[in-house]
Coordinates of C-alpha atoms and ligand atoms in Angstrom, one line a residue:
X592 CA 7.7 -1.0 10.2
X593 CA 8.1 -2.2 13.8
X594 CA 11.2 -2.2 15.3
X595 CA 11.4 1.5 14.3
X596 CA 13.1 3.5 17.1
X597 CA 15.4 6.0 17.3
X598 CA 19.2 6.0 18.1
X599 CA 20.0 5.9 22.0
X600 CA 21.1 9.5 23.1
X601 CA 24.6 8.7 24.6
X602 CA 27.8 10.6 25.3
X603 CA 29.6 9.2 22.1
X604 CA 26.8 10.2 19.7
X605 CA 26.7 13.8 21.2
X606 CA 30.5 14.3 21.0
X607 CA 30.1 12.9 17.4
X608 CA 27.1 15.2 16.2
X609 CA 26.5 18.0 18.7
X610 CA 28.6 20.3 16.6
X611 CA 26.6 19.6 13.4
X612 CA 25.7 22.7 11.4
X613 CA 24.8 23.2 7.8
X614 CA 28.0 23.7 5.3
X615 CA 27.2 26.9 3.3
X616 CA 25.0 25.3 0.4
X617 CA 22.8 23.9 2.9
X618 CA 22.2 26.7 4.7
X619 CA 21.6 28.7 1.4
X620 CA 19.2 25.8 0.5
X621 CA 17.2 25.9 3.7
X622 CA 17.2 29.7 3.9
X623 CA 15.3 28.9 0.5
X624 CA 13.2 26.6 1.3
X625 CA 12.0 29.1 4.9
X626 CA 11.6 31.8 2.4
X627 CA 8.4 29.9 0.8
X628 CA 6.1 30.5 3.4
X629 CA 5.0 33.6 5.0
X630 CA 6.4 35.1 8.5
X631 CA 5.9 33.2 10.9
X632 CA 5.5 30.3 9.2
X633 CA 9.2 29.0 9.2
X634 CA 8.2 25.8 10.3
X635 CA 6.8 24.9 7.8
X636 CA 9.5 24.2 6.1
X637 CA 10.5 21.3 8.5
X638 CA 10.4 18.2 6.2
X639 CA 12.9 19.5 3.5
X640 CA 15.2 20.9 6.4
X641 CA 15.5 17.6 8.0
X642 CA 16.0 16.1 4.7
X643 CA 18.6 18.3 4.0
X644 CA 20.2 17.7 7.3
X645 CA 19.7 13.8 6.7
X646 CA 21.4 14.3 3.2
X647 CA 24.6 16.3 4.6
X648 CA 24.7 13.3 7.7
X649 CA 24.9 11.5 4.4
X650 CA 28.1 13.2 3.1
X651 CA 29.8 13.0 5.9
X652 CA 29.4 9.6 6.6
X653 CA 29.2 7.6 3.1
X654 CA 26.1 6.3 3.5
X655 CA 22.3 7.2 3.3
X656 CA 22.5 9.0 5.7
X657 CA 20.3 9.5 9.0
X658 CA 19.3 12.0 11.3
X659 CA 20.8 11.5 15.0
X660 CA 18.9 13.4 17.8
X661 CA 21.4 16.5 17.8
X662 CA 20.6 17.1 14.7
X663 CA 17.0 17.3 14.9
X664 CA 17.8 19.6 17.7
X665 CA 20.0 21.5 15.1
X666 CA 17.2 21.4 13.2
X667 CA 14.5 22.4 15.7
X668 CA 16.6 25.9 16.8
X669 CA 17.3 26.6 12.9
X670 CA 13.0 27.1 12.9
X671 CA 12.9 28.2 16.7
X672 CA 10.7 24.9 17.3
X673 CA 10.6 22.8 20.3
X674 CA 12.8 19.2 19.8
X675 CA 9.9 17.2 20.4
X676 CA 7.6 19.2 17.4
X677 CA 10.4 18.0 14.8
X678 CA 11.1 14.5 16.6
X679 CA 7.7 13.9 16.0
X680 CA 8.0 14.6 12.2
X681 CA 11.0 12.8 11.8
X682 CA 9.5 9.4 13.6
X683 CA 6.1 9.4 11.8
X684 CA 7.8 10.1 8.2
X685 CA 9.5 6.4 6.8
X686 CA 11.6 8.6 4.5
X687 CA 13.8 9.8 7.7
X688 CA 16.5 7.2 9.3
X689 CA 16.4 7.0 12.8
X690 CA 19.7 4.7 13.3
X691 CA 22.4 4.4 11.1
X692 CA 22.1 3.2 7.8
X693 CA 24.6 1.7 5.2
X694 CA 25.7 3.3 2.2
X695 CA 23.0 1.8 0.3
X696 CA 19.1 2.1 1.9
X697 CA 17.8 -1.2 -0.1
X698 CA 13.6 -1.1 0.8
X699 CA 11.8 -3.8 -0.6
X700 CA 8.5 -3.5 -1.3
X701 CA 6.3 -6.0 0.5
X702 CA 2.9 -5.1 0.4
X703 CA 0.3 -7.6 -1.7
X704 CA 0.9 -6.8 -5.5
X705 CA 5.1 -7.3 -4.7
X706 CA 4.8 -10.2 -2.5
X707 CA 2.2 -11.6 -5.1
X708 CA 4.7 -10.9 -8.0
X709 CA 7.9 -12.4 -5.8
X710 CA 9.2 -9.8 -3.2
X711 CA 10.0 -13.0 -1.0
X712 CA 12.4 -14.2 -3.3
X713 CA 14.0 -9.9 -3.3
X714 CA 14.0 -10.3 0.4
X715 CA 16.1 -14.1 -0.1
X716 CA 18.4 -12.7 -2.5
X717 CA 19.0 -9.4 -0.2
X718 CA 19.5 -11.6 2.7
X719 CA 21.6 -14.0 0.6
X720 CA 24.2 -11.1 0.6
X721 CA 24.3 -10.4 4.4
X722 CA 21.6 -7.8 4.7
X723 CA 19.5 -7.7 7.3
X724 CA 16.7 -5.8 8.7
X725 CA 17.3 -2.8 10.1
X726 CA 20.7 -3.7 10.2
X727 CA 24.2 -2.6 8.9
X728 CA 26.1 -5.0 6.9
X729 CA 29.4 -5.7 7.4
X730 CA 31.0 -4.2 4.5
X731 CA 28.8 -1.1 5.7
X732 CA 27.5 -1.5 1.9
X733 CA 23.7 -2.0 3.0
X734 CA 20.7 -1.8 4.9
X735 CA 17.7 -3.7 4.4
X736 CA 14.2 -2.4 5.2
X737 CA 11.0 -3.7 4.3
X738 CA 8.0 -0.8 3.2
X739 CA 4.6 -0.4 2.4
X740 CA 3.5 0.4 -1.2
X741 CA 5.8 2.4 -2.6
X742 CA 3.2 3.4 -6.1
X743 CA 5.2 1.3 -8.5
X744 CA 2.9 -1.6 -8.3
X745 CA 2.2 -2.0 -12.2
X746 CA 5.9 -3.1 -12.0
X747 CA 6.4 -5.2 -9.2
X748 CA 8.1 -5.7 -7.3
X749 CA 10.1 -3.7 -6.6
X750 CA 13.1 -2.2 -4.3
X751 CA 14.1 1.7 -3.7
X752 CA 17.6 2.2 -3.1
X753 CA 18.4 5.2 -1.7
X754 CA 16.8 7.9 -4.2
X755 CA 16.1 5.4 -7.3
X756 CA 13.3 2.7 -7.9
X757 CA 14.4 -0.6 -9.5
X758 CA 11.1 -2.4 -10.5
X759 CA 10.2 -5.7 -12.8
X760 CA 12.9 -7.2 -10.7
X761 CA 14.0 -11.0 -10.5
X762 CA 16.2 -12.5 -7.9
X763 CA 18.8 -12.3 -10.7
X764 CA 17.9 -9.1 -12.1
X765 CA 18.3 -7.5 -8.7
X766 CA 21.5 -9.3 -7.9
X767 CA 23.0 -7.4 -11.4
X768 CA 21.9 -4.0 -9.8
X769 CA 23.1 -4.7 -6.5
X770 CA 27.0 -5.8 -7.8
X771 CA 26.8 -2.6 -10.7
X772 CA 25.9 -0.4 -7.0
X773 CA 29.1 -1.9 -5.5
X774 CA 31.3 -1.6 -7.7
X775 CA 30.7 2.5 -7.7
X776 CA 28.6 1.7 -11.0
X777 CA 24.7 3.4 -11.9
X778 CA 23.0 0.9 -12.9
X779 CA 19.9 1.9 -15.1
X780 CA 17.0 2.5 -13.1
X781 CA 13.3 2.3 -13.1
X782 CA 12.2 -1.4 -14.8
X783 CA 14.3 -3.9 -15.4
X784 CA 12.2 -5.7 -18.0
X785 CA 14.4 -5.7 -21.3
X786 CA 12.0 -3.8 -24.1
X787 CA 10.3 -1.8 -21.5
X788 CA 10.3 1.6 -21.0
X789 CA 8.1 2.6 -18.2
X790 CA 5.0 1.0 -16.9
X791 CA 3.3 0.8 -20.0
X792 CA 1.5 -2.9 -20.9
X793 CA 4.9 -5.3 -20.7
X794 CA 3.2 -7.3 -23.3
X795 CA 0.3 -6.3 -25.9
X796 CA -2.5 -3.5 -25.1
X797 CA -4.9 -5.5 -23.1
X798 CA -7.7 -3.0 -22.2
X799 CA -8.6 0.7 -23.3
X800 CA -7.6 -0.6 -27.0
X801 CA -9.6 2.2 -28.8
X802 CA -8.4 4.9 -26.7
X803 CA -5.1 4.1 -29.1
X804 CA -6.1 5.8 -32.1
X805 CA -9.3 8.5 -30.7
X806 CA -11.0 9.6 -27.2
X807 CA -13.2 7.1 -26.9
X808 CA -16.1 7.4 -25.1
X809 CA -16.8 4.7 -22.9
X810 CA -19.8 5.8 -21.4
X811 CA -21.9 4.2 -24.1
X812 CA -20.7 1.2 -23.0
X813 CA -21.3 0.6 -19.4
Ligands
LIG714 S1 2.7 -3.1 -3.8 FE1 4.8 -2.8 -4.1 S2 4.8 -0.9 -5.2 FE2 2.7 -1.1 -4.7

């Protein structure tokens, strides 16, 4: 997570974004969103906001989409807060962009269970097709980030691409999701491991065999 800093405020990214607003169904969804909490409390509503604002960056952009510092100011006056209140949201939270990002966010997992399960060889094969960290490629396809856990570690390793996991991966297994992404194909998500659905056992039951049939009380046994 080092390195992560946010974009340089300069003349060309304020004439680009200072006129960012939220199209209609945004401003319906975030009117929404303010509406859950009591008055008063409108700024509680700051992390779906910015994620909404992230999202329509997004759109307009083809590509994850990321939240340049106008438009956490936007942000900050929709819910009367000061700038540096919802900067400090969006730099402690991983799911917000600080800098540009490519049309597909691809963050490997690297923590223990992935990198004991292969993640190095996910980073090679990512970096085999001109990603980089933290870095745009030049087909503006990808960005590579590495992350901390990201809960799917019964399946690792595993990658999040923009909104979907892609777990039980190989170098080759990834490769086949990466060229279905580019070529404007959804490849299936969630494991890759052919005959498995979720993160059940990949192989036979190995522990908590008579919870199968009845609630089996384990006490007894400890
Ligand atoms: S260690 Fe990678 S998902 Fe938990």
């Amino acid at each position: 997570m080092a390195g992560r800093h946010i974009a340089p405020d300069t003349p060309e990214l304020r004439e680009r974004w200072d006129g960012f607003a939220f199209t209609a169904a945004n401003k319906a969804a975030a009117d929404k969103h303010i509406a859950k909490y009591p008055e008063g409390r409108q700024k509680s509503a700051v992390m779906p906001l910015l994620d909404l604002a992230q999202r329509q960056v997004g759109e307009e952009t083809d590509t994850q989409g990321w939240l340049p510092l106008p438009v956490i100011e936007y942000v900050a006056e929709y819910l009367s807060m000061p700038v540096i209140r919802v900067l400090e949201v969006a730099t402690f939270y991983f799911m917000y962009n600080l800098v540009p990002v490519g049309k597909f966010h691809v963050q490997v997992c690297g923590t223990t269970p992935c990198m004991l399960r292969g993640s190095d060889d996910i980073i090679a094969a990512c970096k085999k097709r001109g990603m980089d960290f933290g870095k745009v490629s030049e087909d503006g396809l990808w960005t590579l980030t590495e992350v901390e856990c990201m809960g799917n570690c019964a399946t690792a390793p595993m990658v999040q691409i923009n909104d979907d996991n892609y777990e039980d991966l190989t170098a080759e297994r990834l490769d086949a999701v990466l060229d279905a992404l580019a070529a404007g194909e959804q490849p299936k998500v969630g494991t890759q491991e052919p005959g498995r659905h979720t993160s059940e056992p990949a192989n036979a039951l190995s522990s908590l065999k008579e919870m199968v049939d009845a609630n089996h009380d384990y006490r007894g046994d400890w």
